[in-house]
Amino acid sequence: MTQDPGTTSPAAAPAEATRERRSPLDAVHRAAGASFTDFAGWQMPVRYSSDLAEHHAVRTTSGLFDLSHMGEIVLIGPDAAAALDYALAGRLSAIEIGQAKYSLLLADDGGIIDDLVVYRTGDDRFMVVANASNAAVVADELRTRAAGFDTIVSDESDDIALIALQGPDARAVLLETPGFGAEGPGNDEEDFDARIAALKYYRAFPATFEGQPVLVARTGYTGEDGFELYVAPEHAPTLWAALVETGGPRVTLCGLASRDTLRLEAGMPLYGHELGRDILPVQAGLGRVVAHAKEGEFVGRAATAEGPADDARVLVGLTTEGRRAPRADYEVYDGGGADAALVGVVTSGALSPTLGHPVAMAFVAPTAVEAGGLHVDVRGTRIAATVVALPFYKRTS
C-alpha cells in the first residue's frame, strides 16, 4: 500500500473538502528544493533531484521518504481484535503484539475499499494505516463496523507523522543515528540496537528518539529492506534531520514519483490502479489475504467466497522490448493486427530504472493470458508484450 494520487476538483467539492494540507516536514522539503504535487489534497514532494537518481539510491544505498499524508486509525478496547476480524478480510486477532499484517477493507460485494497495514501495539490496541485518499472513509467504515463491539475507534492521522528509510544501507544508518533508545527500563542505544537486530519483517516495537515516543516498524513498499518511523508531528523535523546528517551521502531525499516506480518493480499494487471497489481480491492476486477459514462473519465474506465471473479480468505482469513503456490506461489486445480484440488495460507501467526495459501491470481476460500473443497499444503502435510472474524485481539479500 501507498499514497493514492487522487485529486479533488475545487469546482466539484465544498471548500472544506479541498483544503490544502501540508506535511509537518513541509518547510524542510521546501528548503531542500523539492518539487511538489497534490496527493489526495496534500502537497507532498514528488521529487528533489530526478526520479531516476532517487530510484537508484533506494536500490543501492538508501532513500528517505515523507509519508505523513497516510492515515492512522487506532482501535482500543477489549473487543478491538474481534471488531477488526469482522471489519477486515484478515484474521487480525491472530497477530501478536509487535506484529503487523497486510489486510483489506472490503465492501459487501467484495470490492476493495482500501488496502491496509494493521499493527498490534498492545493486547487491546491496534493501529490501522490507510492510504491518504481513503483515510476518512476507512475511519468511518471502521466506526460503523465496530458498533456493538467494546472498542473505541479514533482517527489519529493528524497526530502522527510517518518517515520511511528504505534501501540496503537503511539499517546501518538507523543504528548509527544518535538519540534512539528502546522503550523500557534501560531506554538506551544498546537496547535499541538489540531490538533492531531482532526485528523481523512485518514487525514493530516502541522506541524513543531524544526521549520522545517513536514506533519503529519494518514493512516497506519499495522491494528493499527498510524501516518506518511513526512519530509526533512536532518531532518529525528533528528526526528527519538526524537521519540525513548521520547518513550523509548514503541517504538520498526521495519523492513519491520514485516510490511509485520502486513499488511497480516490486509488483506491489496501488489503490486506484490495481485495487478498487470494482475489483475482487482474487482478481488482483490477493485471494490469500482473505481469511475464509476464520470463524464468524466478516464484511465481504459471501461475495469473495463466490468469487468473480469466470471471464473476469485478472492482474498480470507484462514486459515489452525497446524503450517505449506501457502506461496506465493503455489498451491490451490479443494480437498485433487491426482485427485483434481488446482484452485488457494497463494499470501501471514504466521503463524500469533497475531492469532497463519496460514493465507493466494490467488486468487481462484469463483466456487471453492463456492464449498469449498479447500486444499493448502504445500511442497508436501495437507492441508485443510477454506475461511474466510478479514481482519484476526481488532483492537478493
mmCIF file of C-alpha atoms in Angstrom:
data_model
loop_
_atom_site.group_PDB
_atom_site.id
_atom_site.type_symbol
_atom_site.label_atom_id
_atom_site.label_comp_id
_atom_site.label_asym_id
_atom_site.label_seq_id
_atom_site.Cartn_x
_atom_site.Cartn_y
_atom_site.Cartn_z
ATOM 1 C CA MET A 1 0.000 0.000 0.000
ATOM 2 C CA THR A 2 0.951 3.598 -0.523
ATOM 3 C CA GLN A 3 -0.242 7.056 -1.355
ATOM 4 C CA ASP A 4 -3.108 7.301 -3.834
ATOM 5 C CA PRO A 5 -2.520 10.223 -6.253
ATOM 6 C CA GLY A 6 -6.144 11.279 -6.366
ATOM 7 C CA THR A 7 -7.134 14.915 -6.617
ATOM 8 C CA THR A 8 -10.329 16.780 -5.875
ATOM 9 C CA SER A 9 -11.701 19.451 -8.175
ATOM 10 C CA PRO A 10 -12.465 22.694 -6.305
ATOM 11 C CA ALA A 11 -15.454 23.250 -8.587
ATOM 12 C CA ALA A 12 -16.957 19.908 -7.666
ATOM 13 C CA ALA A 13 -16.495 19.945 -3.897
ATOM 14 C CA PRO A 14 -17.046 22.327 -0.975
ATOM 15 C CA ALA A 15 -14.128 24.400 0.298
ATOM 16 C CA GLU A 16 -13.778 22.200 3.389
ATOM 17 C CA ALA A 17 -13.048 19.148 1.234
ATOM 18 C CA THR A 18 -10.465 20.943 -0.895
ATOM 19 C CA ARG A 19 -8.458 22.469 1.933
ATOM 20 C CA GLU A 20 -4.803 22.093 1.019
ATOM 21 C CA ARG A 21 -2.943 20.054 3.577
ATOM 22 C CA ARG A 22 0.777 20.171 4.297
ATOM 23 C CA SER A 23 3.120 17.732 5.973
ATOM 24 C CA PRO A 24 4.807 18.693 9.265
ATOM 25 C CA LEU A 25 8.011 18.405 7.184
ATOM 26 C CA ASP A 26 6.812 20.870 4.540
ATOM 27 C CA ALA A 27 9.350 23.593 5.410
ATOM 28 C CA VAL A 28 12.158 21.025 5.362
ATOM 29 C CA HIS A 29 11.172 19.859 1.881
ATOM 30 C CA ARG A 30 10.956 23.384 0.521
ATOM 31 C CA ALA A 31 14.367 24.264 1.932
ATOM 32 C CA ALA A 32 15.749 21.160 0.181
ATOM 33 C CA GLY A 33 14.340 22.303 -3.174
ATOM 34 C CA ALA A 34 11.623 19.688 -3.557
ATOM 35 C CA SER A 35 9.048 19.809 -6.334
ATOM 36 C CA PHE A 36 5.518 19.279 -5.088
ATOM 37 C CA THR A 37 2.340 17.671 -6.323
ATOM 38 C CA ASP A 38 -1.143 17.146 -4.964
ATOM 39 C CA PHE A 39 -1.730 13.717 -3.415
ATOM 40 C CA ALA A 40 -5.270 13.366 -2.131
ATOM 41 C CA GLY A 41 -5.386 17.014 -1.105
ATOM 42 C CA TRP A 42 -1.888 17.014 0.397
ATOM 43 C CA GLN A 43 1.031 18.981 -1.009
ATOM 44 C CA MET A 44 3.782 16.340 -0.981
ATOM 45 C CA PRO A 45 7.271 16.145 -2.516
ATOM 46 C CA VAL A 46 7.179 14.390 -5.879
ATOM 47 C CA ARG A 47 10.959 14.669 -6.384
ATOM 48 C CA TYR A 48 14.044 16.538 -5.172
ATOM 49 C CA SER A 49 16.560 15.942 -7.963
ATOM 50 C CA SER A 50 15.489 13.340 -10.519
ATOM 51 C CA ASP A 51 13.171 10.350 -10.339
ATOM 52 C CA LEU A 52 15.932 8.132 -11.732
ATOM 53 C CA ALA A 53 18.582 9.194 -9.226
ATOM 54 C CA GLU A 54 16.205 8.789 -6.302
ATOM 55 C CA HIS A 55 15.070 5.373 -7.528
ATOM 56 C CA HIS A 56 18.653 4.125 -7.867
ATOM 57 C CA ALA A 57 19.556 5.481 -4.428
ATOM 58 C CA VAL A 58 16.942 3.260 -2.794
ATOM 59 C CA ARG A 59 18.213 0.230 -4.712
ATOM 60 C CA THR A 60 21.892 0.889 -3.900
ATOM 61 C CA THR A 61 22.169 2.928 -0.682
ATOM 62 C CA SER A 62 19.041 4.347 0.975
ATOM 63 C CA GLY A 63 16.229 6.806 0.397
ATOM 64 C CA LEU A 64 14.282 8.910 2.884
ATOM 65 C CA PHE A 65 10.557 9.438 2.293
ATOM 66 C CA ASP A 66 7.925 11.575 3.980
ATOM 67 C CA LEU A 67 4.660 9.612 4.178
ATOM 68 C CA SER A 68 2.894 11.809 6.706
ATOM 69 C CA HIS A 69 -0.177 12.049 4.489
ATOM 70 C CA MET A 70 -1.078 8.426 5.266
ATOM 71 C CA GLY A 71 -3.955 7.793 7.663
ATOM 72 C CA GLU A 72 -3.633 6.171 11.094
ATOM 73 C CA ILE A 73 -6.777 4.883 12.810
ATOM 74 C CA VAL A 74 -6.475 3.398 16.291
ATOM 75 C CA LEU A 75 -8.800 0.839 17.907
ATOM 76 C CA ILE A 76 -8.611 0.374 21.679
ATOM 77 C CA GLY A 77 -10.708 -1.889 23.888
ATOM 78 C CA PRO A 78 -11.403 -5.487 24.888
ATOM 79 C CA ASP A 79 -13.180 -6.198 21.588
ATOM 80 C CA ALA A 80 -10.706 -4.407 19.302
ATOM 81 C CA ALA A 81 -9.431 -7.681 17.812
ATOM 82 C CA ALA A 82 -12.931 -9.071 17.316
ATOM 83 C CA ALA A 83 -14.071 -5.819 15.703
ATOM 84 C CA LEU A 84 -11.213 -5.967 13.205
ATOM 85 C CA ASP A 85 -11.897 -9.635 12.459
ATOM 86 C CA TYR A 86 -15.400 -8.585 11.427
ATOM 87 C CA ALA A 87 -14.398 -5.354 9.690
ATOM 88 C CA LEU A 88 -11.440 -6.640 7.638
ATOM 89 C CA ALA A 89 -10.737 -9.613 5.395
ATOM 90 C CA GLY A 90 -7.888 -10.989 7.528
ATOM 91 C CA ARG A 91 -7.765 -12.621 10.956
ATOM 92 C CA LEU A 92 -6.244 -9.799 12.953
ATOM 93 C CA SER A 93 -6.915 -11.442 16.306
ATOM 94 C CA ALA A 94 -4.191 -13.971 15.452
ATOM 95 C CA ILE A 95 -1.315 -11.492 15.256
ATOM 96 C CA GLU A 96 0.944 -10.907 18.234
ATOM 97 C CA ILE A 97 1.816 -7.677 19.978
ATOM 98 C CA GLY A 98 4.501 -6.065 17.838
ATOM 99 C CA GLN A 99 3.373 -7.807 14.665
ATOM 100 C CA ALA A 100 1.936 -6.183 11.532
ATOM 101 C CA LYS A 101 -0.378 -7.653 8.910
ATOM 102 C CA TYR A 102 -1.410 -6.596 5.430
ATOM 103 C CA SER A 103 -5.193 -6.674 5.064
ATOM 104 C CA LEU A 104 -8.140 -5.405 3.034
ATOM 105 C CA LEU A 105 -11.252 -3.398 3.851
ATOM 106 C CA LEU A 106 -13.956 -4.881 1.620
ATOM 107 C CA ALA A 107 -17.429 -3.764 0.632
ATOM 108 C CA ASP A 108 -20.390 -6.130 0.939
ATOM 109 C CA ASP A 109 -19.979 -7.065 -2.728
ATOM 110 C CA GLY A 110 -16.319 -7.997 -2.173
ATOM 111 C CA GLY A 111 -14.857 -4.891 -3.824
ATOM 112 C CA ILE A 112 -11.772 -3.373 -2.239
ATOM 113 C CA ILE A 113 -12.402 -0.123 -0.337
ATOM 114 C CA ASP A 114 -8.747 0.101 0.698
ATOM 115 C CA ASP A 115 -5.673 -1.978 1.399
ATOM 116 C CA LEU A 116 -4.162 -1.517 4.838
ATOM 117 C CA VAL A 117 -1.355 -2.400 7.190
ATOM 118 C CA VAL A 118 -2.520 -3.226 10.726
ATOM 119 C CA TYR A 119 -0.150 -3.128 13.703
ATOM 120 C CA ARG A 120 -0.950 -4.724 17.031
ATOM 121 C CA THR A 121 0.635 -2.337 19.508
ATOM 122 C CA GLY A 122 -0.936 -3.782 22.653
ATOM 123 C CA ASP A 123 -3.170 -6.598 23.842
ATOM 124 C CA ASP A 124 -6.252 -4.441 23.221
ATOM 125 C CA ARG A 125 -4.742 -1.827 20.872
ATOM 126 C CA PHE A 126 -4.334 -1.819 17.087
ATOM 127 C CA MET A 127 -3.234 0.847 14.618
ATOM 128 C CA VAL A 128 -4.648 0.682 11.079
ATOM 129 C CA VAL A 129 -2.631 2.522 8.400
ATOM 130 C CA ALA A 130 -4.720 3.600 5.411
ATOM 131 C CA ASN A 131 -3.998 5.249 2.074
ATOM 132 C CA ALA A 132 -4.222 9.035 2.160
ATOM 133 C CA SER A 133 -7.163 9.280 -0.251
ATOM 134 C CA ASN A 134 -9.171 6.742 1.746
ATOM 135 C CA ALA A 135 -8.242 7.641 5.327
ATOM 136 C CA ALA A 136 -11.526 9.341 6.204
ATOM 137 C CA VAL A 137 -13.569 6.601 4.517
ATOM 138 C CA VAL A 138 -11.640 3.896 6.357
ATOM 139 C CA ALA A 139 -12.138 5.658 9.700
ATOM 140 C CA ASP A 140 -15.883 5.999 9.075
ATOM 141 C CA GLU A 141 -16.215 2.374 7.956
ATOM 142 C CA LEU A 142 -14.326 1.101 10.989
ATOM 143 C CA ARG A 143 -16.507 3.156 13.325
ATOM 144 C CA THR A 144 -19.645 1.766 11.696
ATOM 145 C CA ARG A 145 -18.410 -1.820 11.703
ATOM 146 C CA ALA A 146 -17.153 -1.601 15.287
ATOM 147 C CA ALA A 147 -20.565 -0.535 16.592
ATOM 148 C CA GLY A 148 -21.695 -3.151 19.081
ATOM 149 C CA PHE A 149 -18.125 -4.127 19.953
ATOM 150 C CA ASP A 150 -16.453 -2.917 23.151
ATOM 151 C CA THR A 151 -13.846 -0.766 21.414
ATOM 152 C CA ILE A 152 -13.160 2.877 20.648
ATOM 153 C CA VAL A 153 -12.157 3.919 17.120
ATOM 154 C CA SER A 154 -10.080 7.118 16.855
ATOM 155 C CA ASP A 155 -8.689 8.775 13.747
ATOM 156 C CA GLU A 156 -5.231 9.879 14.912
ATOM 157 C CA SER A 157 -3.890 10.811 11.469
ATOM 158 C CA ASP A 158 -3.289 14.444 12.441
ATOM 159 C CA ASP A 159 -1.279 13.366 15.489
ATOM 160 C CA ILE A 160 1.172 11.094 13.679
ATOM 161 C CA ALA A 161 3.926 11.813 11.159
ATOM 162 C CA LEU A 162 5.467 8.973 9.156
ATOM 163 C CA ILE A 163 9.053 8.820 7.888
ATOM 164 C CA ALA A 164 10.337 5.855 5.844
ATOM 165 C CA LEU A 165 14.012 4.969 5.371
ATOM 166 C CA GLN A 166 14.374 2.370 2.613
ATOM 167 C CA GLY A 167 17.343 0.639 1.000
ATOM 168 C CA PRO A 168 20.298 -1.659 1.723
ATOM 169 C CA ASP A 169 22.004 0.957 3.941
ATOM 170 C CA ALA A 170 18.841 1.792 5.908
ATOM 171 C CA ARG A 171 19.601 -0.483 8.849
ATOM 172 C CA ALA A 172 23.164 0.801 9.263
ATOM 173 C CA VAL A 173 22.062 4.441 9.109
ATOM 174 C CA LEU A 174 19.334 3.866 11.666
ATOM 175 C CA LEU A 175 21.752 2.141 14.048
ATOM 176 C CA GLU A 176 24.319 4.912 13.684
ATOM 177 C CA THR A 177 21.854 7.752 14.288
ATOM 178 C CA PRO A 178 22.288 9.027 17.872
ATOM 179 C CA GLY A 179 19.332 9.644 20.119
ATOM 180 C CA PHE A 180 17.417 6.379 19.765
ATOM 181 C CA GLY A 181 16.525 4.130 22.667
ATOM 182 C CA ALA A 182 14.259 1.142 23.139
ATOM 183 C CA GLU A 183 11.202 1.851 25.248
ATOM 184 C CA GLY A 184 11.571 0.193 28.621
ATOM 185 C CA PRO A 185 13.665 0.264 31.792
ATOM 186 C CA GLY A 186 17.031 0.629 30.025
ATOM 187 C CA ASN A 187 15.880 3.002 27.312
ATOM 188 C CA ASP A 188 19.363 3.218 25.822
ATOM 189 C CA GLU A 189 21.088 2.744 22.472
ATOM 190 C CA GLU A 190 22.299 -0.733 23.339
ATOM 191 C CA ASP A 191 18.732 -1.905 23.914
ATOM 192 C CA PHE A 192 17.633 -0.202 20.701
ATOM 193 C CA ASP A 193 20.395 -1.871 18.675
ATOM 194 C CA ALA A 194 19.403 -5.266 20.055
ATOM 195 C CA ARG A 195 15.764 -4.705 19.167
ATOM 196 C CA ILE A 196 16.676 -3.654 15.625
ATOM 197 C CA ALA A 197 18.886 -6.726 15.219
ATOM 198 C CA ALA A 198 15.993 -8.967 16.278
ATOM 199 C CA LEU A 199 13.287 -7.120 14.314
ATOM 200 C CA LYS A 200 11.769 -9.326 11.618
ATOM 201 C CA TYR A 201 9.850 -8.299 8.533
ATOM 202 C CA TYR A 202 6.333 -7.032 9.331
ATOM 203 C CA ARG A 203 7.202 -6.438 12.961
ATOM 204 C CA ALA A 204 7.399 -3.258 15.051
ATOM 205 C CA PHE A 205 8.470 -2.130 18.502
ATOM 206 C CA PRO A 206 8.078 1.010 20.657
ATOM 207 C CA ALA A 207 11.201 3.146 20.911
ATOM 208 C CA THR A 208 12.204 6.697 21.721
ATOM 209 C CA PHE A 209 14.147 9.380 19.884
ATOM 210 C CA GLU A 210 15.592 12.096 22.089
ATOM 211 C CA GLY A 211 13.136 10.981 24.743
ATOM 212 C CA GLN A 212 10.058 11.171 22.506
ATOM 213 C CA PRO A 213 7.984 8.081 21.554
ATOM 214 C CA VAL A 214 8.609 6.527 18.149
ATOM 215 C CA LEU A 215 7.107 3.341 16.735
ATOM 216 C CA VAL A 216 9.773 1.577 14.638
ATOM 217 C CA ALA A 217 8.384 -0.794 12.001
ATOM 218 C CA ARG A 218 9.954 -2.967 9.305
ATOM 219 C CA THR A 219 7.423 -3.242 6.493
ATOM 220 C CA GLY A 220 8.189 -1.182 3.372
ATOM 221 C CA TYR A 221 6.762 -0.599 -0.087
ATOM 222 C CA THR A 222 9.822 -0.444 -2.311
ATOM 223 C CA GLY A 223 11.079 -4.024 -2.591
ATOM 224 C CA GLU A 224 14.032 -3.165 -0.341
ATOM 225 C CA ASP A 225 14.658 -3.603 3.345
ATOM 226 C CA GLY A 226 13.756 -0.570 5.362
ATOM 227 C CA PHE A 227 12.030 0.995 8.316
ATOM 228 C CA GLU A 228 9.003 3.169 9.028
ATOM 229 C CA LEU A 229 9.156 5.633 11.903
ATOM 230 C CA TYR A 230 5.870 6.868 13.396
ATOM 231 C CA VAL A 231 6.399 9.994 15.494
ATOM 232 C CA ALA A 232 4.501 13.036 16.734
ATOM 233 C CA PRO A 233 4.405 15.752 14.027
ATOM 234 C CA GLU A 234 6.297 18.324 16.087
ATOM 235 C CA HIS A 235 9.279 15.961 16.440
ATOM 236 C CA ALA A 236 9.417 14.828 12.806
ATOM 237 C CA PRO A 237 11.781 17.597 11.562
ATOM 238 C CA THR A 238 14.385 16.786 14.238
ATOM 239 C CA LEU A 239 14.256 13.069 13.452
ATOM 240 C CA TRP A 240 14.459 13.717 9.702
ATOM 241 C CA ALA A 241 17.476 15.996 10.151
ATOM 242 C CA ALA A 242 19.275 13.447 12.330
ATOM 243 C CA LEU A 243 18.869 10.699 9.738
ATOM 244 C CA VAL A 244 20.104 12.992 6.962
ATOM 245 C CA GLU A 245 23.108 14.171 8.972
ATOM 246 C CA THR A 246 24.081 10.664 10.051
ATOM 247 C CA GLY A 247 23.596 9.060 6.661
ATOM 248 C CA GLY A 248 25.367 11.736 4.646
ATOM 249 C CA PRO A 249 25.785 10.523 1.039
ATOM 250 C CA ARG A 250 24.146 7.203 1.952
ATOM 251 C CA VAL A 251 20.783 8.935 2.431
ATOM 252 C CA THR A 252 19.011 10.496 -0.564
ATOM 253 C CA LEU A 253 15.838 12.541 -0.128
ATOM 254 C CA CYS A 254 13.175 10.851 -2.257
ATOM 255 C CA GLY A 255 9.821 11.965 -3.585
ATOM 256 C CA LEU A 256 6.729 9.959 -4.296
ATOM 257 C CA ALA A 257 7.485 9.570 -8.023
ATOM 258 C CA SER A 258 10.443 7.283 -7.343
ATOM 259 C CA ARG A 259 8.400 5.447 -4.732
ATOM 260 C CA ASP A 260 5.890 4.597 -7.475
ATOM 261 C CA THR A 261 8.479 3.061 -9.826
ATOM 262 C CA LEU A 262 10.047 1.196 -6.911
ATOM 263 C CA ARG A 263 6.745 -0.386 -5.875
ATOM 264 C CA LEU A 264 5.944 -1.192 -9.517
ATOM 265 C CA GLU A 265 9.203 -3.119 -9.925
ATOM 266 C CA ALA A 266 8.380 -4.946 -6.693
ATOM 267 C CA GLY A 267 4.936 -5.887 -8.065
ATOM 268 C CA MET A 268 3.089 -4.140 -5.246
ATOM 269 C CA PRO A 269 -0.449 -2.927 -6.022
ATOM 270 C CA LEU A 270 -1.504 0.700 -5.742
ATOM 271 C CA TYR A 271 -5.033 1.658 -4.761
ATOM 272 C CA GLY A 272 -6.796 3.357 -7.654
ATOM 273 C CA HIS A 273 -4.700 1.413 -10.149
ATOM 274 C CA GLU A 274 -4.533 -2.314 -9.303
ATOM 275 C CA LEU A 275 -7.076 -2.095 -6.472
ATOM 276 C CA GLY A 276 -10.565 -0.588 -6.319
ATOM 277 C CA ARG A 277 -14.207 -1.087 -5.458
ATOM 278 C CA ASP A 278 -14.896 -2.933 -8.717
ATOM 279 C CA ILE A 279 -12.066 -5.428 -8.133
ATOM 280 C CA LEU A 280 -12.289 -8.573 -6.011
ATOM 281 C CA PRO A 281 -9.118 -9.579 -4.129
ATOM 282 C CA VAL A 282 -8.574 -12.776 -6.127
ATOM 283 C CA GLN A 283 -8.533 -10.802 -9.387
ATOM 284 C CA ALA A 284 -5.594 -8.766 -8.063
ATOM 285 C CA GLY A 285 -3.725 -11.838 -6.833
ATOM 286 C CA LEU A 286 -4.721 -11.153 -3.221
ATOM 287 C CA GLY A 287 -7.024 -14.096 -2.628
ATOM 288 C CA ARG A 288 -4.671 -15.345 0.098
ATOM 289 C CA VAL A 289 -5.305 -12.146 2.099
ATOM 290 C CA VAL A 290 -8.966 -13.099 2.596
ATOM 291 C CA ALA A 291 -9.189 -15.431 5.593
ATOM 292 C CA HIS A 292 -12.209 -17.603 4.788
ATOM 293 C CA ALA A 293 -11.012 -20.112 7.383
ATOM 294 C CA LYS A 294 -11.578 -17.708 10.272
ATOM 295 C CA GLU A 295 -14.670 -18.151 12.397
ATOM 296 C CA GLY A 296 -17.547 -15.742 12.289
ATOM 297 C CA GLU A 297 -18.869 -13.311 9.739
ATOM 298 C CA PHE A 298 -16.874 -10.543 8.099
ATOM 299 C CA VAL A 299 -17.884 -7.919 5.592
ATOM 300 C CA GLY A 300 -17.454 -9.283 2.077
ATOM 301 C CA ARG A 301 -17.269 -12.976 3.065
ATOM 302 C CA ALA A 302 -20.131 -14.236 0.873
ATOM 303 C CA ALA A 303 -19.077 -12.262 -2.201
ATOM 304 C CA THR A 304 -15.431 -13.274 -2.012
ATOM 305 C CA ALA A 305 -16.380 -16.912 -1.384
ATOM 306 C CA GLU A 306 -18.498 -16.877 -4.538
ATOM 307 C CA GLY A 307 -15.703 -15.173 -6.456
ATOM 308 C CA PRO A 308 -15.761 -13.235 -9.722
ATOM 309 C CA ALA A 309 -17.254 -14.398 -13.005
ATOM 310 C CA ASP A 310 -15.207 -16.896 -14.991
ATOM 311 C CA ASP A 311 -14.334 -14.263 -17.577
ATOM 312 C CA ALA A 312 -13.397 -11.549 -15.065
ATOM 313 C CA ARG A 313 -10.058 -9.948 -15.829
ATOM 314 C CA VAL A 314 -7.025 -10.894 -13.748
ATOM 315 C CA LEU A 315 -3.905 -8.940 -12.874
ATOM 316 C CA VAL A 316 -0.723 -9.936 -14.701
ATOM 317 C CA GLY A 317 2.790 -8.642 -15.124
ATOM 318 C CA LEU A 318 3.901 -7.614 -18.598
ATOM 319 C CA THR A 319 7.279 -6.838 -20.104
ATOM 320 C CA THR A 320 7.995 -5.324 -23.510
ATOM 321 C CA GLU A 321 11.136 -4.690 -25.536
ATOM 322 C CA GLY A 322 12.528 -1.334 -26.530
ATOM 323 C CA ARG A 323 12.169 1.884 -24.544
ATOM 324 C CA ARG A 324 8.509 2.802 -25.096
ATOM 325 C CA ALA A 325 6.797 1.857 -21.861
ATOM 326 C CA PRO A 326 3.114 0.975 -21.476
ATOM 327 C CA ARG A 327 1.363 3.436 -19.168
ATOM 328 C CA ALA A 328 -1.809 3.344 -17.094
ATOM 329 C CA ASP A 329 -4.979 3.075 -19.208
ATOM 330 C CA TYR A 330 -3.173 1.842 -22.343
ATOM 331 C CA GLU A 331 -5.209 -0.896 -24.037
ATOM 332 C CA VAL A 332 -4.128 -4.534 -24.313
ATOM 333 C CA TYR A 333 -5.055 -6.620 -27.386
ATOM 334 C CA ASP A 334 -4.835 -10.323 -28.194
ATOM 335 C CA GLY A 335 -2.724 -9.640 -31.285
ATOM 336 C CA GLY A 336 -0.893 -7.005 -33.246
ATOM 337 C CA GLY A 337 -3.223 -6.790 -36.232
ATOM 338 C CA ALA A 338 -6.126 -4.472 -36.946
ATOM 339 C CA ASP A 339 -8.604 -7.293 -36.228
ATOM 340 C CA ALA A 340 -7.200 -8.020 -32.751
ATOM 341 C CA ALA A 341 -9.675 -7.938 -29.866
ATOM 342 C CA LEU A 342 -9.418 -5.642 -26.862
ATOM 343 C CA VAL A 343 -8.758 -7.962 -23.897
ATOM 344 C CA GLY A 344 -7.410 -5.745 -21.139
ATOM 345 C CA VAL A 345 -5.976 -2.489 -19.856
ATOM 346 C CA VAL A 346 -2.696 -1.459 -18.280
ATOM 347 C CA THR A 347 -2.991 -0.280 -14.665
ATOM 348 C CA SER A 348 0.628 0.829 -14.056
ATOM 349 C CA GLY A 349 3.685 0.907 -16.278
ATOM 350 C CA ALA A 350 7.121 2.453 -16.657
ATOM 351 C CA LEU A 351 10.559 1.971 -18.111
ATOM 352 C CA SER A 352 12.137 0.079 -15.208
ATOM 353 C CA PRO A 353 15.171 2.026 -13.920
ATOM 354 C CA THR A 354 16.618 -1.131 -12.372
ATOM 355 C CA LEU A 355 15.964 -3.628 -15.163
ATOM 356 C CA GLY A 356 16.378 -1.312 -18.138
ATOM 357 C CA HIS A 357 13.253 -2.401 -20.013
ATOM 358 C CA PRO A 358 9.532 -1.565 -19.785
ATOM 359 C CA VAL A 359 7.395 -3.285 -17.159
ATOM 360 C CA ALA A 360 3.672 -3.005 -16.534
ATOM 361 C CA MET A 361 0.785 -4.486 -14.630
ATOM 362 C CA ALA A 362 -2.516 -4.991 -16.439
ATOM 363 C CA PHE A 363 -5.948 -6.540 -15.997
ATOM 364 C CA VAL A 364 -6.443 -9.012 -18.829
ATOM 365 C CA ALA A 365 -9.077 -11.603 -19.760
ATOM 366 C CA PRO A 366 -7.894 -15.006 -18.462
ATOM 367 C CA THR A 367 -8.438 -16.714 -21.822
ATOM 368 C CA ALA A 368 -6.185 -14.138 -23.487
ATOM 369 C CA VAL A 369 -3.456 -14.725 -20.912
ATOM 370 C CA GLU A 370 -3.541 -18.449 -21.634
ATOM 371 C CA ALA A 371 -3.531 -17.921 -25.405
ATOM 372 C CA GLY A 372 -0.607 -15.480 -25.385
ATOM 373 C CA GLY A 373 0.255 -13.132 -28.224
ATOM 374 C CA LEU A 374 -0.627 -10.023 -26.223
ATOM 375 C CA HIS A 375 0.126 -6.556 -27.548
ATOM 376 C CA VAL A 376 -0.113 -3.159 -25.861
ATOM 377 C CA ASP A 377 -1.235 -0.131 -27.831
ATOM 378 C CA VAL A 378 1.446 2.458 -27.080
ATOM 379 C CA ARG A 379 0.246 5.698 -28.664
ATOM 380 C CA GLY A 380 -1.058 4.007 -31.774
ATOM 381 C CA THR A 381 1.645 1.341 -32.135
ATOM 382 C CA ARG A 382 0.962 -2.252 -31.100
ATOM 383 C CA ILE A 383 3.960 -3.534 -29.125
ATOM 384 C CA ALA A 384 4.321 -7.231 -28.271
ATOM 385 C CA ALA A 385 4.092 -7.979 -24.546
ATOM 386 C CA THR A 386 5.170 -11.038 -22.573
ATOM 387 C CA VAL A 387 3.263 -12.192 -19.484
ATOM 388 C CA VAL A 388 5.669 -12.683 -16.571
ATOM 389 C CA ALA A 389 5.332 -13.589 -12.912
ATOM 390 C CA LEU A 390 5.338 -10.802 -10.350
ATOM 391 C CA PRO A 391 7.400 -9.254 -8.902
ATOM 392 C CA PHE A 392 9.606 -7.927 -11.684
ATOM 393 C CA TYR A 393 12.376 -7.227 -9.165
ATOM 394 C CA LYS A 394 13.291 -9.014 -5.956
ATOM 395 C CA ARG A 395 16.247 -8.143 -3.762
ATOM 396 C CA THR A 396 18.765 -10.920 -3.239
ATOM 397 C CA SER A 397 19.827 -10.185 0.329
#
